[in-house]
GROMACS .gro file of C-alpha atoms in nm:
model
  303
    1UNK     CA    1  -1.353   1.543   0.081
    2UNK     CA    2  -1.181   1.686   0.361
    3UNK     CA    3  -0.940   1.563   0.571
    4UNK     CA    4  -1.205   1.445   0.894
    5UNK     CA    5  -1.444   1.290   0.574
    6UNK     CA    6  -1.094   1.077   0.482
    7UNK     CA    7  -1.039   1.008   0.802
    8UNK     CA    8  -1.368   0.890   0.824
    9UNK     CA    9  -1.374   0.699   0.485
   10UNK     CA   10  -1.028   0.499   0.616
   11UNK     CA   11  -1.188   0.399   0.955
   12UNK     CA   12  -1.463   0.243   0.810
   13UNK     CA   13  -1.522   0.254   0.459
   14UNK     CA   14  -1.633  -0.083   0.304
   15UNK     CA   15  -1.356  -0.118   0.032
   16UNK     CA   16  -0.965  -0.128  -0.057
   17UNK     CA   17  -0.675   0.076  -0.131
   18UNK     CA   18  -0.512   0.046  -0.432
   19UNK     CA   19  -0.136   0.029  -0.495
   20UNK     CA   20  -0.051   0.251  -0.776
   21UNK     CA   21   0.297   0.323  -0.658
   22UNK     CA   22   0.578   0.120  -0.844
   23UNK     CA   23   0.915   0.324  -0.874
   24UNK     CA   24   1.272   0.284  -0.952
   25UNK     CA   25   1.371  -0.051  -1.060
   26UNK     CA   26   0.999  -0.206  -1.063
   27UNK     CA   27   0.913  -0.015  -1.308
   28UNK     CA   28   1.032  -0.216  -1.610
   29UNK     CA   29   0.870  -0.505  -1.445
   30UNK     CA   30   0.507  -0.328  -1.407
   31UNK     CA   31   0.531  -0.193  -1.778
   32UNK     CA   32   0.610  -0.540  -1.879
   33UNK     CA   33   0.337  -0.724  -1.730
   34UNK     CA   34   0.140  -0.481  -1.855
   35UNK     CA   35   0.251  -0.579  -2.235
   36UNK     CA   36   0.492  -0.278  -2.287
   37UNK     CA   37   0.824  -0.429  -2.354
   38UNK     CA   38   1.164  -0.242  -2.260
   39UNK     CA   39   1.243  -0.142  -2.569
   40UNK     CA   40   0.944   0.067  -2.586
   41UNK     CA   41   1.161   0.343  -2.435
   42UNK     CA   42   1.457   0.514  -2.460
   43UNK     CA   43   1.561   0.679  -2.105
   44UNK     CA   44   1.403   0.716  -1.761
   45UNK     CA   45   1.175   1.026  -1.842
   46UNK     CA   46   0.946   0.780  -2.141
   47UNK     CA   47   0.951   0.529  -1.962
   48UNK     CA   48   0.805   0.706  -1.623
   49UNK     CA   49   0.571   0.891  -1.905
   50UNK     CA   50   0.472   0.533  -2.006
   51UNK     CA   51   0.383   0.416  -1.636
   52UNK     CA   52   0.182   0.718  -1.565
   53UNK     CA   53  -0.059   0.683  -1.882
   54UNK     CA   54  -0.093   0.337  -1.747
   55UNK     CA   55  -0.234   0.466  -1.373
   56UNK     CA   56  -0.443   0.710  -1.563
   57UNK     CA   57  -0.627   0.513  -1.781
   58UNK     CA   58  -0.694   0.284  -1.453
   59UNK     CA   59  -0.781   0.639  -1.214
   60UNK     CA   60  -1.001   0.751  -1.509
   61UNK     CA   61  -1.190   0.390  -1.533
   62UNK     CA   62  -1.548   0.422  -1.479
   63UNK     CA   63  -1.467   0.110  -1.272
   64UNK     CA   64  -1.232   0.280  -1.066
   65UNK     CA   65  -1.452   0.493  -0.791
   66UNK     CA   66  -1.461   0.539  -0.431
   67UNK     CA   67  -1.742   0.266  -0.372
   68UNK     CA   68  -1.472  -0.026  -0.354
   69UNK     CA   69  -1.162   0.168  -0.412
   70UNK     CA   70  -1.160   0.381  -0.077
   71UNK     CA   71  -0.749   0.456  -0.148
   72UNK     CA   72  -0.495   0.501  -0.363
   73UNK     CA   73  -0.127   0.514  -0.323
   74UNK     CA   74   0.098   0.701  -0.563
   75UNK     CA   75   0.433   0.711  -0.688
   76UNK     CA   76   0.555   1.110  -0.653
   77UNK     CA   77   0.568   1.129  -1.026
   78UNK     CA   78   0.196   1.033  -1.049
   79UNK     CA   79   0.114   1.284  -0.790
   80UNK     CA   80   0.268   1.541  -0.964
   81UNK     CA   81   0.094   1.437  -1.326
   82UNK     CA   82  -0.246   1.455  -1.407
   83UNK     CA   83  -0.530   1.231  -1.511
   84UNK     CA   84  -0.766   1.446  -1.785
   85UNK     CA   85  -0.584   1.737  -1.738
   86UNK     CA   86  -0.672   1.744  -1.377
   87UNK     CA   87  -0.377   1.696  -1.151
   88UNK     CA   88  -0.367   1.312  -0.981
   89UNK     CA   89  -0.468   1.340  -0.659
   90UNK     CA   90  -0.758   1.607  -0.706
   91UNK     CA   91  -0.883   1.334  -1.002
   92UNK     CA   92  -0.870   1.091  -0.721
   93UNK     CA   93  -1.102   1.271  -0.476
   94UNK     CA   94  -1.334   1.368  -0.714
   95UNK     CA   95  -1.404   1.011  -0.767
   96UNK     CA   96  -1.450   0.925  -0.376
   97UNK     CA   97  -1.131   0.803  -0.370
   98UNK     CA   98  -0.857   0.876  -0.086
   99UNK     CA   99  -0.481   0.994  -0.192
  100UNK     CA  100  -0.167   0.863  -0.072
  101UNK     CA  101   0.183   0.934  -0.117
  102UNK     CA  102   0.458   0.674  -0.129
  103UNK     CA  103   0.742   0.869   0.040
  104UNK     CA  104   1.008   0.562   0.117
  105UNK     CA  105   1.361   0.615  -0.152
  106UNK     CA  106   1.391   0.207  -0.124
  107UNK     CA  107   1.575  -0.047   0.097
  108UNK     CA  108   1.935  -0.062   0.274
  109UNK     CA  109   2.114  -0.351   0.236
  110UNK     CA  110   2.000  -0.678   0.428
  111UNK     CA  111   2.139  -0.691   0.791
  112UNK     CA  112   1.994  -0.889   1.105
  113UNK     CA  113   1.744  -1.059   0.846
  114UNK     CA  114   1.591  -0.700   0.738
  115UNK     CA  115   1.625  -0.437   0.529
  116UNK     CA  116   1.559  -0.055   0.679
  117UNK     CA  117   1.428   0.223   0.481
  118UNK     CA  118   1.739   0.451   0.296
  119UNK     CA  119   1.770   0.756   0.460
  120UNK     CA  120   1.494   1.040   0.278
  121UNK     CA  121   1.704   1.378   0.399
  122UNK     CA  122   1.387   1.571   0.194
  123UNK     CA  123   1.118   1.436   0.307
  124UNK     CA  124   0.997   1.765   0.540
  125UNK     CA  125   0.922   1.957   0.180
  126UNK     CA  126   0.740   1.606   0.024
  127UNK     CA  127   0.527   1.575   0.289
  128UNK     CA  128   0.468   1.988   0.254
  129UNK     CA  129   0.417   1.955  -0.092
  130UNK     CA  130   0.194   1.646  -0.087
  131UNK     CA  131  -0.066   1.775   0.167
  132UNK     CA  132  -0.082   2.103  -0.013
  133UNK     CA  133  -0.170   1.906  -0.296
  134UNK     CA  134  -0.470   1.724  -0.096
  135UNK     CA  135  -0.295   1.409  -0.003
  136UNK     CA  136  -0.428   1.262   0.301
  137UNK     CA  137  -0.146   1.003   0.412
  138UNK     CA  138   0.211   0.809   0.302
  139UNK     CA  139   0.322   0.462   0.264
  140UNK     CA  140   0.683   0.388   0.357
  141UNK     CA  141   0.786   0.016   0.291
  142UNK     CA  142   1.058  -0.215   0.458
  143UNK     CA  143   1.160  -0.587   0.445
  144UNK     CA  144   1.177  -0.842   0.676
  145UNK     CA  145   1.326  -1.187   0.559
  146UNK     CA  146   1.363  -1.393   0.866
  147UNK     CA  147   1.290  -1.399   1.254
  148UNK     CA  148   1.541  -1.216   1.403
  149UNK     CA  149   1.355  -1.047   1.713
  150UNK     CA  150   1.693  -0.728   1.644
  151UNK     CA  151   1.626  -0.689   1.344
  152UNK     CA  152   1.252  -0.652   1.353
  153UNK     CA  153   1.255  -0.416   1.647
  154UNK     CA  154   1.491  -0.177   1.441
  155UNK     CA  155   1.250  -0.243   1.145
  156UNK     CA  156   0.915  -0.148   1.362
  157UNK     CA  157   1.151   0.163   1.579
  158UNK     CA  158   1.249   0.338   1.210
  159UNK     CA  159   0.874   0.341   1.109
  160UNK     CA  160   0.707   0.462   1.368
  161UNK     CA  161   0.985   0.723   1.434
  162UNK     CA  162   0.859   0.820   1.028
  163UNK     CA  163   0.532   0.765   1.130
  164UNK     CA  164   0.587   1.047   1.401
  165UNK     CA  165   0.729   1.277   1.133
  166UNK     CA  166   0.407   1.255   0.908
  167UNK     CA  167   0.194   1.297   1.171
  168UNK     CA  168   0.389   1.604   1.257
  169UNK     CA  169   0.264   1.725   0.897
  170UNK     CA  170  -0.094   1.636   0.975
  171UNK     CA  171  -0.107   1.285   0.749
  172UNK     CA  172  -0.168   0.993   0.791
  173UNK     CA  173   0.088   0.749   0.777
  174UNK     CA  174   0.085   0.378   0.680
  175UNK     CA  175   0.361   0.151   0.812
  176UNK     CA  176   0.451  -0.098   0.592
  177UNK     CA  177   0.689  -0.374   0.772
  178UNK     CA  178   0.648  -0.627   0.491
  179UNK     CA  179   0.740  -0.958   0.590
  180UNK     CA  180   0.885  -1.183   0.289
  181UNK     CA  181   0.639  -1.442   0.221
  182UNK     CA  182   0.933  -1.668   0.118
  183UNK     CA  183   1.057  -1.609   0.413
  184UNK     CA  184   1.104  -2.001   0.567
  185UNK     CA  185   1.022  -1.824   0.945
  186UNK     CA  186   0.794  -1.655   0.809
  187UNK     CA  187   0.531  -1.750   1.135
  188UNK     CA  188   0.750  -1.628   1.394
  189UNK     CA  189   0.851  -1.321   1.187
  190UNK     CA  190   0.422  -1.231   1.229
  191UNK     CA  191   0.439  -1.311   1.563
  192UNK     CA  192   0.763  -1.061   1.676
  193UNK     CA  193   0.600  -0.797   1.418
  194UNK     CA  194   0.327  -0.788   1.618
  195UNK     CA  195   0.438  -0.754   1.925
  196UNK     CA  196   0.716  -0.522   1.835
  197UNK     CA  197   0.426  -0.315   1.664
  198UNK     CA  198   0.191  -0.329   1.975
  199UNK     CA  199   0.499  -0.210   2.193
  200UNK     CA  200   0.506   0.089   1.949
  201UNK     CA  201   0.181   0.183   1.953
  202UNK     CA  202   0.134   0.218   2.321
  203UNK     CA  203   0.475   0.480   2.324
  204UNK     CA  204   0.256   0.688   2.060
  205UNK     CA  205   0.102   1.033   2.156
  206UNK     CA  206  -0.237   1.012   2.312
  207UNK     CA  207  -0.496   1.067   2.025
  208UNK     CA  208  -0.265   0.986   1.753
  209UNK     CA  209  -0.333   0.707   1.518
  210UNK     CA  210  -0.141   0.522   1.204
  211UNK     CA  211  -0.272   0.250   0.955
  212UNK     CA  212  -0.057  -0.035   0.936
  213UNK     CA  213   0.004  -0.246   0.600
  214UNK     CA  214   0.101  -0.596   0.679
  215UNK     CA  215   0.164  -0.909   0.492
  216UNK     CA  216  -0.113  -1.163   0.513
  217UNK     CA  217  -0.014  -1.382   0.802
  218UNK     CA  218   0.046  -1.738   0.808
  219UNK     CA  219  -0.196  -1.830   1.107
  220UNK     CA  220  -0.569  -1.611   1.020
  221UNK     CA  221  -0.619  -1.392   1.332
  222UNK     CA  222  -0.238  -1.357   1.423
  223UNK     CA  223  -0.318  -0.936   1.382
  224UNK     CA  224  -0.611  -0.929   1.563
  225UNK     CA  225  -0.475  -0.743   1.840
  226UNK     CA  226  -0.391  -0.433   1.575
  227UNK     CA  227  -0.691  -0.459   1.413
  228UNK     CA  228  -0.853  -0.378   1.737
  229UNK     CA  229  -0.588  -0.159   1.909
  230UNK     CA  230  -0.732   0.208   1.925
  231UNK     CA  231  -0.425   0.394   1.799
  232UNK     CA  232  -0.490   0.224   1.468
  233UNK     CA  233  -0.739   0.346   1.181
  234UNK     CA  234  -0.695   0.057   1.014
  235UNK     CA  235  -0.506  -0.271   0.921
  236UNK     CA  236  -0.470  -0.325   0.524
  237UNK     CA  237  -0.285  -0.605   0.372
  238UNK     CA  238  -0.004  -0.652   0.043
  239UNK     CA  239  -0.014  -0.954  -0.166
  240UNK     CA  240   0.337  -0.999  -0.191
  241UNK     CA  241   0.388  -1.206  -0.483
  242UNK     CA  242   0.011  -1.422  -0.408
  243UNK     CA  243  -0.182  -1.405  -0.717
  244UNK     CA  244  -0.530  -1.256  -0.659
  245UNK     CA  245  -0.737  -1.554  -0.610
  246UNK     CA  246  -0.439  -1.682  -0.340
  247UNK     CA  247  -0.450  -1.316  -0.172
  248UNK     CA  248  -0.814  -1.333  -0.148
  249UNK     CA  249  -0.887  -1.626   0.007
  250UNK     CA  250  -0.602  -1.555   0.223
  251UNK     CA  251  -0.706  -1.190   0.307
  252UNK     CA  252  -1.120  -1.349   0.366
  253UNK     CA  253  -0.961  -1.547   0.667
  254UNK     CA  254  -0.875  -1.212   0.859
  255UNK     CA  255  -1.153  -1.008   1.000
  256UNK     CA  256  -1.090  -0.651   0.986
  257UNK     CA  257  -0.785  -0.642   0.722
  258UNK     CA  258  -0.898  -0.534   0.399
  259UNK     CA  259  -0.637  -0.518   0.083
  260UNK     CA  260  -0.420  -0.299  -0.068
  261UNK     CA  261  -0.340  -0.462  -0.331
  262UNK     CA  262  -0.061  -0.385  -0.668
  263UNK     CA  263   0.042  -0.617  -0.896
  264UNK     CA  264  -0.289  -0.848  -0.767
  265UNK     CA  265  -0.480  -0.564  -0.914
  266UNK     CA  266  -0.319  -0.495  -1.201
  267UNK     CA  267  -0.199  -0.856  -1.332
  268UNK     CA  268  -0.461  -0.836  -1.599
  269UNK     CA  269  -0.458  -0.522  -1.737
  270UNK     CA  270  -0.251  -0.453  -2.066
  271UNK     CA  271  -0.153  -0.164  -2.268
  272UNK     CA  272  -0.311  -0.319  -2.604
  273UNK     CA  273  -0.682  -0.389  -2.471
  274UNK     CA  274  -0.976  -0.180  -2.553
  275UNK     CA  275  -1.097   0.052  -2.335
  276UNK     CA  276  -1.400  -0.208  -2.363
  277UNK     CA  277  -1.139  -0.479  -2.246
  278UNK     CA  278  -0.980  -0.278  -2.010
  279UNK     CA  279  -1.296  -0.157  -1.812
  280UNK     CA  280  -1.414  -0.513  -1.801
  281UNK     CA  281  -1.054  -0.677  -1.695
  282UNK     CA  282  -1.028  -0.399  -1.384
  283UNK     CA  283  -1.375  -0.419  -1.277
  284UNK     CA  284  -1.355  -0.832  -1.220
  285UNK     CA  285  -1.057  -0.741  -1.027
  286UNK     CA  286  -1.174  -0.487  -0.830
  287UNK     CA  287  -1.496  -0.708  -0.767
  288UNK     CA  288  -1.259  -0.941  -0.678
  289UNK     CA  289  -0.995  -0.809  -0.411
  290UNK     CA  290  -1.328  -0.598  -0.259
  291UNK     CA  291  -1.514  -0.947  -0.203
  292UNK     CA  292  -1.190  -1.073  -0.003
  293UNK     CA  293  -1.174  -0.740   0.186
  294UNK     CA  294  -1.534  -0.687   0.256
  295UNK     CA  295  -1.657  -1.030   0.311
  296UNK     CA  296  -1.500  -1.236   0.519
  297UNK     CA  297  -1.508  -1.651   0.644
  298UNK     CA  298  -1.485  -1.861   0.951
  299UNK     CA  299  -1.148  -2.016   0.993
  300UNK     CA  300  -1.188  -2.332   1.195
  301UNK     CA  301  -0.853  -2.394   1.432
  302UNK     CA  302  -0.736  -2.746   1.408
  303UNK     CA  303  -0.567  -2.963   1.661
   0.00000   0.00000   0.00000
């Protein structure tokens, strides 16, 4: 695939993206829900070995293909490894399926009810290094807990002004201002996102898009607007903490969002299965999550 056939695939592929891009601290977490207990390794470089076997036996799936899973996003490690012997994101492509690069080092500390990206003084030779290595786009991730309208617009202002610097490198950039679904404002934390986000989007350059990755909101429909704003390719969606049937139903309510989807994907996969077991356990959820993104339901407004 080249990069206009990628392009192409993320406008309007029918599909999702998947989320194969824990790091850092979540790592433990993701090895242990996939039945690999802590103990199973003794420093950082096994246990990053550990999590990358783990995304290749899921790239290397014969459920795993670019039919339902349009995209992948990856931890730098797991671009830098390889799946077969083939390096990641070239095994990726080859199945149909679109390579992302996670390119956020993690979360300052909470202030004005959000937490801004840490500052990524590198990230000029990533992005170099990623795109020479076929990767289309990034994924950089921040937090909002509550709805204060400063805190969000610094939130939405930092991404795009990241956004700008992929696009500078050619790639395709999702912004990722997750809102905390615990979050007890969580409604008017959608509503300010979005129209701090639409401000954004009309200050970009003309015939530049980005692909935004929201949390599902709590009124269907609240992102319309950025699902059908032009500088946009496309609108996917985290779980954040929903299991899979709750982010599905959730996701069917909103037209044009499809998922992109991590631990809702993977919360049934585990290191001692069969490759039989395996295969079978990913395919259901990749049937799964696809349904919600592809197919989607009348919501009905009540009074």
């Amino acid at each position: 695939m080249q990069y206009s056939d990628m392009t192409a695939k993320m406008a309007d592929g029918d599909g999702f993206i998947a989320a194969l891009d824990q790091s850092g601290g979540s790592t433990p977490k993701a090895l242990k829900g996939y039945g690999i207990e802590e103990g199973a390794w003794s420093n950082e470089e096994e246990m990053f070995g550990l999590i990358h076997e783990m995304r290749a036996r899921i790239i290397a799936s014969p459920a795993f293909t670019g039919e339902k899973v349009i995209g992948a996003i990856l931890f730098e490690r797991t671009m830098d490894g390889k799946v077969n012997g083939v390096p990641t994101p070239e095994a990726l492509i080859a199945k149909g399926v679109v390579p992302f690069i996670k390119i956020d080092k993690g979360l300052e500390d909470e202030a004005d009810g959000v937490q801004l990206m840490k500052p990524n003084p590198t990230l000029d030779t990533l992005l170099a290094r990623s795109k020479a290595l076929g990767v289309f786009g990034t994924k950089e991730r921040s937090v909002i807990n509550s709805a204060n309208a400063t805190g969000i617009a610094a939130v939405v202002k930092q991404q795009f002004e990241i956004g700008l610097q992929v696009l500078g490198h050619e790639m395709m950039p999702i912004i990722e201002p997750e809102v905390n679904i615990k979050s007890e404002t969580r409604s008017q934390c959608d509503a300010i996102l979005r129209d701090e986000i639409l401000k954004n989007l009309d200050e970009l350059p003309e015939g530049k898009q980005v692909m935004l990755k929201l949390s599902l909101p709590v009124v269907p429909g609240t992102f319309d607007a950025l699902v059908e704003h032009p500088k946009v390719l496309r609108v996917v969606a985290l779980s954040g903490g929903f299991s899979r049937s709750e982010a599905c139903v959730e996701l069917a309510k909103n037209k044009g969002i499809i998922a992109s989807f991590s631990r809702a994907l993977l919360s049934d996969l585990r290191s001692q299965m069969s490759d039989a077991e395996f295969d079978t356990a990913l395919g259901e959820a990749i049937d799964e999550i696809y349904q919600g993104s592809t197919q989607k339901v009348e919501v009905v407004a009540t009074a």
